[in-house]
Every structure is written in C-alpha cells, then in structure tokens.
Short mmCIF file of C-alpha atoms in Angstrom, two decimals:
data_model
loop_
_atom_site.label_atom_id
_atom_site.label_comp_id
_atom_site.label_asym_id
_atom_site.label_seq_id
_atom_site.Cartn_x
_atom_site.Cartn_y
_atom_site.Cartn_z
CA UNK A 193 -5.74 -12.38 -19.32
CA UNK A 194 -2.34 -12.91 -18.05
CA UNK A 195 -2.52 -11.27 -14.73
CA UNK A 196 1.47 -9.96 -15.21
CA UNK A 197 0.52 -8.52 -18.47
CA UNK A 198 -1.78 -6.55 -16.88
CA UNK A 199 -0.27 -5.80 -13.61
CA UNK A 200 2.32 -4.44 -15.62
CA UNK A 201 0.23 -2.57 -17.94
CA UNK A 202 -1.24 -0.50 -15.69
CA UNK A 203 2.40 -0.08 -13.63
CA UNK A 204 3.23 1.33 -16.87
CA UNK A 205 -0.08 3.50 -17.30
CA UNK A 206 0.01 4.51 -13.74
CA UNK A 207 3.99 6.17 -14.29
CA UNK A 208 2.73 8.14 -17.04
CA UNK A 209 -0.31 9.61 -15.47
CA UNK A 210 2.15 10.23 -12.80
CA UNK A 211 4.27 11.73 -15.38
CA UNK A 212 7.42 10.11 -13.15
CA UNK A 213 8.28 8.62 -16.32
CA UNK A 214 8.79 8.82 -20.12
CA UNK A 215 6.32 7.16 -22.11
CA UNK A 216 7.71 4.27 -23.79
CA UNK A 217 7.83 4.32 -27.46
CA UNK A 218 5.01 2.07 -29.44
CA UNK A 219 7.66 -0.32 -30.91
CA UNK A 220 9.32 -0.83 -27.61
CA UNK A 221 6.28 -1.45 -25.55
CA UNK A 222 4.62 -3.98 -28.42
CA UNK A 223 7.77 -5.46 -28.28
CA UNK A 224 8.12 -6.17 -24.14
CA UNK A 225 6.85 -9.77 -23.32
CA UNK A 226 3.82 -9.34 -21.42
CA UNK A 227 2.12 -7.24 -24.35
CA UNK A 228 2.93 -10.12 -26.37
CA UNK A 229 0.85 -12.00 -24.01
CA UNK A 230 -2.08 -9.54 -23.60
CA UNK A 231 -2.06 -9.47 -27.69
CA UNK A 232 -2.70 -13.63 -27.44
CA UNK A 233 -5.51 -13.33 -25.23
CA UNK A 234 -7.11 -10.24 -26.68
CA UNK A 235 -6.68 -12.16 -30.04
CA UNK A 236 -7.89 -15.35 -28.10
CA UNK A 237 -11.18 -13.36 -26.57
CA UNK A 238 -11.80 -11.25 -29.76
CA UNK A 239 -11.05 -13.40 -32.68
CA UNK A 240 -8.61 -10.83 -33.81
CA UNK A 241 -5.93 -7.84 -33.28
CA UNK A 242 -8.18 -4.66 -33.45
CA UNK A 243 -8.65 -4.62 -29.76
CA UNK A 244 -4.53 -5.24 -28.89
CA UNK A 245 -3.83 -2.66 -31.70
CA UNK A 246 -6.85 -0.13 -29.93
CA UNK A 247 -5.07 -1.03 -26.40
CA UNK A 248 -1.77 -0.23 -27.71
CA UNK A 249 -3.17 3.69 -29.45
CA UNK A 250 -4.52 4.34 -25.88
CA UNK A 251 -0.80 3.24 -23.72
CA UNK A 252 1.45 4.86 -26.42
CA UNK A 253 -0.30 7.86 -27.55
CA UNK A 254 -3.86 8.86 -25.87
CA UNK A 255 -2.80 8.20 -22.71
CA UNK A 256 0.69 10.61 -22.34
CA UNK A 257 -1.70 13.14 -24.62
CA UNK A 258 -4.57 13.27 -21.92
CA UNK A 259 -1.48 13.97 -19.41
CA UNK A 260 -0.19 16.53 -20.93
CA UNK A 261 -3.51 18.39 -21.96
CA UNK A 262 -4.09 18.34 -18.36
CA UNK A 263 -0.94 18.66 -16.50
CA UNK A 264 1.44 22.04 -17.37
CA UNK A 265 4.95 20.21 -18.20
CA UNK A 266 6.89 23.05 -17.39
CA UNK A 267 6.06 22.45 -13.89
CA UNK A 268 7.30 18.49 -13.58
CA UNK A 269 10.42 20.09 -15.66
CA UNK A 270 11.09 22.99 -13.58
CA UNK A 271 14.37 22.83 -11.37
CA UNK A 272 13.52 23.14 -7.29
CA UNK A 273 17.33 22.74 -5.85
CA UNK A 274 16.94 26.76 -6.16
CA UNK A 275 13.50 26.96 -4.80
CA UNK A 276 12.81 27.86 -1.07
CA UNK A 277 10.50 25.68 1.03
CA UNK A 278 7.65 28.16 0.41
CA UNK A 279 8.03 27.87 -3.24
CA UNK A 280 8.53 24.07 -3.24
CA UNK A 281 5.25 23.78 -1.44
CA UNK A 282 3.38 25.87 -4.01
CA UNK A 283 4.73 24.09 -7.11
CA UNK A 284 3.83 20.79 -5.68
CA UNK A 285 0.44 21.61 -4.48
CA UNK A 286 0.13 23.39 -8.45
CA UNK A 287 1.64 19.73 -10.16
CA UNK A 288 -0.88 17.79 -7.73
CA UNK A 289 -3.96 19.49 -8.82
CA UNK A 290 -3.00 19.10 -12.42
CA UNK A 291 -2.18 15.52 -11.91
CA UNK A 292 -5.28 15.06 -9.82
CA UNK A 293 -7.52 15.82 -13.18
CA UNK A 294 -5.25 14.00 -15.35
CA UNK A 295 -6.74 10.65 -13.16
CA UNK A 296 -9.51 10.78 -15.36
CA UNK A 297 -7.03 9.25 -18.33
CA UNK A 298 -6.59 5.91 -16.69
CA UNK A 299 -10.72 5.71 -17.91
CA UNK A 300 -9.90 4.89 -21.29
CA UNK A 301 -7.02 2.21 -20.99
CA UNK A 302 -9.17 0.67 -18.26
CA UNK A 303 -12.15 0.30 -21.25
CA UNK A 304 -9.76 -1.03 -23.66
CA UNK A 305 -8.56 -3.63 -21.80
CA UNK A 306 -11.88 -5.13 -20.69
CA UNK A 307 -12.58 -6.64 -24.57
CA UNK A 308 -9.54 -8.62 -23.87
CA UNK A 309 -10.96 -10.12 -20.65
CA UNK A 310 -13.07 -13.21 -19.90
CA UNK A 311 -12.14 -13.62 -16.37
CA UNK A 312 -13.71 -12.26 -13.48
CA UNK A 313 -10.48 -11.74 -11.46
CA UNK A 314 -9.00 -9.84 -14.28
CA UNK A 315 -11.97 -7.51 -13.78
CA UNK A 316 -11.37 -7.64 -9.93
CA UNK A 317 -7.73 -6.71 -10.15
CA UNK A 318 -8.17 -4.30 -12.68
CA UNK A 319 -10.91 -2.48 -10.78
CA UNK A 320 -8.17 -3.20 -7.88
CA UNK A 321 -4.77 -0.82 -9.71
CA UNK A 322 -7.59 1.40 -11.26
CA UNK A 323 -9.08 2.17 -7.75
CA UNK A 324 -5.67 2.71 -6.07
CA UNK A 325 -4.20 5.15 -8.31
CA UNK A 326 -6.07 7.90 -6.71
CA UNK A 327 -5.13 6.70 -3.43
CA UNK A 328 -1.34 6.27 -5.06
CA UNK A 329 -1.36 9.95 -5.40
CA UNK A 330 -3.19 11.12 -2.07
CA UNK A 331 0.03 9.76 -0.79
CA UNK A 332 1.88 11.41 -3.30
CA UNK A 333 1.03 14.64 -2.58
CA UNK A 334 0.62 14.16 1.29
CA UNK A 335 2.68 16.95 3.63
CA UNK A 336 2.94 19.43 0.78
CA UNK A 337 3.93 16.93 -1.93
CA UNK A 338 7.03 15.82 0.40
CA UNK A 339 6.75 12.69 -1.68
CA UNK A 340 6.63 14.00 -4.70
CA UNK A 341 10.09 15.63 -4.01
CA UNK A 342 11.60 12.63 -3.39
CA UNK A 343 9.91 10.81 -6.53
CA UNK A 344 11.55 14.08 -8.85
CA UNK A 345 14.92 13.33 -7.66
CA UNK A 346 16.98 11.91 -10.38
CA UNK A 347 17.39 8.99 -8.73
CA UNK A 348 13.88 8.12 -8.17
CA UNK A 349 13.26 9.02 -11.74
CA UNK A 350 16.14 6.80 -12.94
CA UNK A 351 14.60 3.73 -11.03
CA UNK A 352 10.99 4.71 -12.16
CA UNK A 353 12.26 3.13 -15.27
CA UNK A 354 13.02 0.14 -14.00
CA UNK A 355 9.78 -0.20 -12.35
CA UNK A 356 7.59 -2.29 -15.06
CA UNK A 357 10.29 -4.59 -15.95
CA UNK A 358 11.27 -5.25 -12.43
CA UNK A 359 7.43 -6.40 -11.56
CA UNK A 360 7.73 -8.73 -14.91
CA UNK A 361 10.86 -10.31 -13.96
CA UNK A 362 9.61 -10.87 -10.29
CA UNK A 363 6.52 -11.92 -11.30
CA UNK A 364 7.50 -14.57 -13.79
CA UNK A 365 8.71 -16.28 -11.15
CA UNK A 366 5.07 -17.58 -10.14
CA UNK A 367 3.97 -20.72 -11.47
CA UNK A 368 1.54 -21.11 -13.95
CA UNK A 369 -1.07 -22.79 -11.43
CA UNK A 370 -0.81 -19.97 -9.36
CA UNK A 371 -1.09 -17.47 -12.27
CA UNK A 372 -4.14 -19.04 -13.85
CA UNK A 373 -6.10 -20.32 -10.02
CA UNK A 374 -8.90 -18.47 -9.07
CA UNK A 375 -7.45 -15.91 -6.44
CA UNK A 376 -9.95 -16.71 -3.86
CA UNK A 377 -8.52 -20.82 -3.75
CA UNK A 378 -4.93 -19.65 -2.93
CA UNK A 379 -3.39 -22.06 -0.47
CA UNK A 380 -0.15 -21.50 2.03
CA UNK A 381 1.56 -23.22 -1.51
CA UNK A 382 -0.03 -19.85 -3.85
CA UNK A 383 0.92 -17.36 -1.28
CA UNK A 384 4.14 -18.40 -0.38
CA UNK A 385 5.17 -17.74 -4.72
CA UNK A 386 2.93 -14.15 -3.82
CA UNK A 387 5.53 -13.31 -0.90
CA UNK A 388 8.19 -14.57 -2.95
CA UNK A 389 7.45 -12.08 -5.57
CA UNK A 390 6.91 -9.14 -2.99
CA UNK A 391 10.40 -9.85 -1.91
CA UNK A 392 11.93 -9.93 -5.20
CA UNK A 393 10.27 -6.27 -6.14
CA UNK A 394 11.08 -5.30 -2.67
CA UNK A 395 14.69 -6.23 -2.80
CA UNK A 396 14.98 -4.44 -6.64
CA UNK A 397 13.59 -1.49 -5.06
CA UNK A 398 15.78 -1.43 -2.70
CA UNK A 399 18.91 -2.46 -4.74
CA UNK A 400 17.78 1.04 -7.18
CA UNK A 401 18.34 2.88 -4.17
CA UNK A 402 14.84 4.74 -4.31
CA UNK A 403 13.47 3.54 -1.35
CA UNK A 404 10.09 6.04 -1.78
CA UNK A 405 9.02 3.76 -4.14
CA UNK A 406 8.58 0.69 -1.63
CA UNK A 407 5.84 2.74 -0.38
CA UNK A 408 3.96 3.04 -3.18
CA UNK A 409 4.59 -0.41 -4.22
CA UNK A 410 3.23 -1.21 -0.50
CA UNK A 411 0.65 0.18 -1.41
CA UNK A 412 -0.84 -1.30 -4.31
CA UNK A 413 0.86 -5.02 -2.83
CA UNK A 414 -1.98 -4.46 -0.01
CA UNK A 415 -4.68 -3.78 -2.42
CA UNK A 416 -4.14 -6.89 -4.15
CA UNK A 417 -3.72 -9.21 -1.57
CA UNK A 418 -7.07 -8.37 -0.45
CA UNK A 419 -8.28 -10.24 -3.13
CA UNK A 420 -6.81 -13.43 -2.44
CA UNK A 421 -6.37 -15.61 1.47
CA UNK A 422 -3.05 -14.63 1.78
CA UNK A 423 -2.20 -12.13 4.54
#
C-alpha cells in the first residue's frame, strides 16, 4: 500500500476519534487522492472493490458512530471561555475518559485496512499510528487536559482541518524509490526526502498558527522514524 495513503488515513481516523475534527463526508474523502490510491492497491491485493468500499463504511460512518456512542458531544461542544479553572479541569478530565474508551474504534479501520496490504512495512507502520494514538492522547490530556484546551481553540480546530491534506502535499514530495524501499535500506539519500517532509509539515504547522499541533505531529514523526536508519 501506498504508505501516504495510509499515513493519511489514519491522520484522518486519528482526528475523529479525537473528535478535533468533523468527519469528512463519504464523497469527499473517496474523492481525495490518496484513497484513490489505497482503492488501486486494495483492488490490486483483492481482485476487487469490496474491501476499498468496506474501508470506506468504517472511515465515513462506523468510525464517527463508535465516537459518538462513546464520547458525550455536548461536552467537546460546550463553551469554557465562561468556565473557571476548577470547572475546566473537570470537563477535560470528563471528555478524556470518554475519549479514552472511544480508542477502541481505531480496531476496526485498523482490520479493514490489512486486506489491502501485502507488505510487511505497511503492517509495521500501521501497527506504528495504531500504537501511538493512545500515547497521542496521554499527552492530550496531560496537566488536566491543558492540551486539550489549546487543541478546542478555534484556531487549533480550524488548522485540524488542514492537517490530512497538509501531510499529503508534504509527503508527495518523496520520490517513488523512497516510497516503495524497504524502510530498513534507507540511505543518507531516503532520509534526507524524510527530513524534507518533516520540515514541510513542520513549517505548515507553523504557518496555521497552531503550534500545539507540532507536538503531536512530533510525536508520531518519532514513532516512525524508528522504523527506518534515519535519526
């Protein structure tokens, strides 16, 4: 599988677990060019669409339902500017715990996807986002959800937007020898285009103005690299 397509994917399923961001509708996800991708290889792997089109029920529809059967929308909706500190810290210790259990919806896409794969470091990197999520929202919720604050801003919420097209443009910058190597033969030559990317996200970030996202991004960055030479 393209390893964009499915970086992105799960950039995508990660904001609406989240629930940072709207879910996208069907037509305009199917229609973004990395699930145009992850439909040729799923096609290419399965001999047909019924996997893509089982992939694409779980992002649109039983993904943001598993959020919301978990997590109490009134509380990601509710308005803090007129909460004290002391109430701040109990609605985002509340939204954490809810979000916390809603982890368990990533299962799904994550077993959806796998039909689609033949490669082992698809599987790695999957295993890779999947695993970090958790640790994506430890950080989240660290210091009495001080994070999480910053994330509900409208700001932040604007740029959250922005975030899975922003790691498709940057990352269609890498060639595709780099894209298609095995990640454990990446040379000075793969991990320079891997830094090159990191910048390019880095800089969007930056450019949005929601700088609490560079964290996060940090994070998951770090997880990946580990599976390659690069440093």
């Amino acid at each position: 599988m393209d390893v964009r397509g499915l970086v992105v994917m799960m950039a995508l399923c990660a904001g609406a677990i989240l629930g940072e961001s709207e879910p996208a509708e069907q037509s305009s996800v199917e229609r973004m060019e990395f699930m145009q991708e992850i439909r040729d290889e799923c096609r290419n792997n399965t001999g047909d669409d019924r996997a893509f089109q089982d992939l694409l029920v779980v992002l649109n529809q039983d993904t943001p339902k598993c959020f919301m059967q978990h997590v109490n929308m009134s509380y990601l909706q509710a308005p803090i500017t007129n909460l004290n500190k002391q109430e701040q810290t109990k609605l985002m210790t509340q939204i954490c715990g809810q979000v916390e259990k809603s982890l368990t919806c990533i299962n799904p896409v994550v077993d959806k996807v796998k039909p689609c794969m033949t490669d082992d470091d698809d599987l790695k990197i999957l295993r890779k986002l999947a695993d970090t999520v958790p640790e994506a929202l430890k950080m989240i919720c660290n210091d009495s959800g001080a994070m999480l604050l910053k994330l509900r801003e409208p700001l932040a919420r604007s740029c959250a937007i922005e975030l899975a097209p922003t790691i498709d443009v940057c990352m269609d910058g890498m060639s595709n020898s780099t894209m298609e190597m095995a990640l454990s033969r990446y040379t000075i030559t793969e991990c320079n285009e891997v830094y090159k990317m990191r910048d390019c996200i880095i800089n969007r970030i930056r450019d949005c103005g929601a700088n609490t996202y560079l964290e996060l991004f940090n994070l998951f960055y770090r997880s990946l690299l580990s599976l390659t030479p690069c440093k």
